[in-house]
């Protein structure tokens, strides 16, 4: 049985791998992609998304242009990690176009008309999702699960405390995390445990498929950027954050989660955008808890299975459209 999903992206090199994984997986029906400001300016994120679908021969997946800035902060900030993403992906310019409808309105229409069977997968700042919930709160009950790439418990990447997607639009993240629906979060704690090496990327290229070639280009760029600016526990390997969130839909065992109360800091002097995780009460009842118990709301991933992740990418990106 396939899982229907909507992928909300700020494409970006790892978003691009996530898009290809979702589009080509036989276990996923990709209903559409909504695009948000984030890794680069909105126009480039949209263009990059269209390039990916055209390159893999799936120009029919609808792409919707969304929010060009956070919901409550005036300035649109972009990812300064240009060595990891850059502005435009290394693929030919798109000849296909985005849909005319705004992403927020499409999300609302699609969820209201749905049977409650479309998983929502945001892998960028949460501006589109929060804006849709604010405009039409009834959509929330139609979302069966939200699988978010975002957050960090041990350490951030945008700041010491905060992961980029949450940090860029913390007010939006707070709305989504507290919306009351089942949420799985795939934070840096998990994505940094599932690195893809240059040897893995070279094997993806050797698959001889458009997706394998593109994945090689994006992942080798990421490895160069990570080695130079944010070295991981071993050199020559990098996280491909957003693709891990997609793989967690196909096979939940690729991540290991803990059910905990999670909220987002929106006004900290040093910690804005931090996902504050209360692991004190995991597995305990309110009656057993002493201090400020709040019920768990998020399955928060703390580990990932690297070999399984790489094997999934190799299997899926070796496929072609149709
Ligand atoms: C997240 O930030 C973006 O740069 C990536 O695309 C990913 O979604 C990782 O912090
Ligand atoms: Ca992203």
Coordinates of N, CA, C and O and ligand atoms in Angstrom, one line a residue, residues 10 12-15 39 79 85 123-124 149 157 163-165 188 222 226 241-242, ligand 1:
X10 N 12.3 23.7 0.6 CA 13.0 24.9 0.3 C 14.2 24.5 -0.5 O 15.4 24.7 -0.1
X12 N 17.4 23.8 -2.4 CA 18.3 23.0 -1.6 C 18.7 21.6 -2.0 O 17.9 20.9 -2.6
X13 N 20.0 21.3 -1.8 CA 20.6 20.0 -2.2 C 20.0 18.8 -1.6 O 19.7 17.8 -2.2
X14 N 19.7 18.9 -0.3 CA 19.1 17.7 0.4 C 17.6 17.6 0.1 O 17.1 16.5 0.0
X15 N 17.0 18.8 0.0 CA 15.5 18.7 -0.4 C 15.4 18.0 -1.8 O 14.5 17.3 -2.0
X39 N 16.4 27.8 2.0 CA 17.8 27.6 1.7 C 18.3 28.7 0.7 O 19.5 29.0 0.7
X79 N 19.8 30.7 3.8 CA 20.8 29.9 4.4 C 22.2 30.4 4.0 O 22.5 30.5 2.8
X85 N 24.6 24.4 -0.4 CA 23.4 24.5 -1.3 C 23.7 25.3 -2.5 O 23.5 24.8 -3.6
X123 N 10.0 19.8 5.1 CA 11.5 19.7 5.2 C 12.2 21.1 5.0 O 13.4 21.1 4.7
X124 N 11.4 22.1 5.2 CA 12.0 23.5 5.2 C 11.4 24.2 6.4 O 10.7 23.6 7.2
X149 N 11.3 17.4 9.0 CA 12.8 17.5 9.2 C 13.0 18.8 9.8 O 12.8 19.9 9.2
X157 N 22.5 23.9 14.2 CA 23.4 24.2 13.2 C 23.3 25.7 12.8 O 24.3 26.3 12.5
X163 N 18.3 24.5 15.2 CA 18.4 23.9 13.8 C 17.8 24.9 12.8 O 16.8 25.6 13.1
X164 N 18.3 25.0 11.6 CA 18.0 26.0 10.6 C 16.5 26.1 10.3 O 15.9 27.2 10.4
X165 N 15.8 25.0 10.0 CA 14.4 25.1 9.6 C 13.5 25.7 10.7 O 12.6 26.5 10.5
X188 N 18.5 17.0 13.8 CA 19.9 16.8 13.6 C 20.5 15.6 14.3 O 21.4 14.9 13.9
X222 N 27.6 18.6 -1.1 CA 27.4 18.7 0.3 C 28.6 18.2 1.1 O 29.0 18.9 2.1
X226 N 30.4 20.4 3.8 CA 30.5 20.0 5.2 C 31.9 19.8 5.7 O 32.3 20.3 6.8
X241 N 19.8 15.5 5.2 CA 18.7 15.6 6.2 C 17.3 15.2 5.7 O 16.6 14.3 6.2
X242 N 16.9 15.9 4.7 CA 15.5 15.9 4.2 C 15.1 14.5 3.7 O 14.0 14.0 3.8
Ligands
LIG1 C1 17.8 21.7 7.2 O1 18.2 23.0 6.8 C2 18.3 23.1 5.4 O2 19.5 23.7 5.0 C3 18.3 21.7 4.9 O3 17.6 21.6 3.6 C4 17.5 20.9 5.9 O4 16.1 20.9 5.7 C5 18.9 21.1 8.0 O5 19.1 21.9 9.1

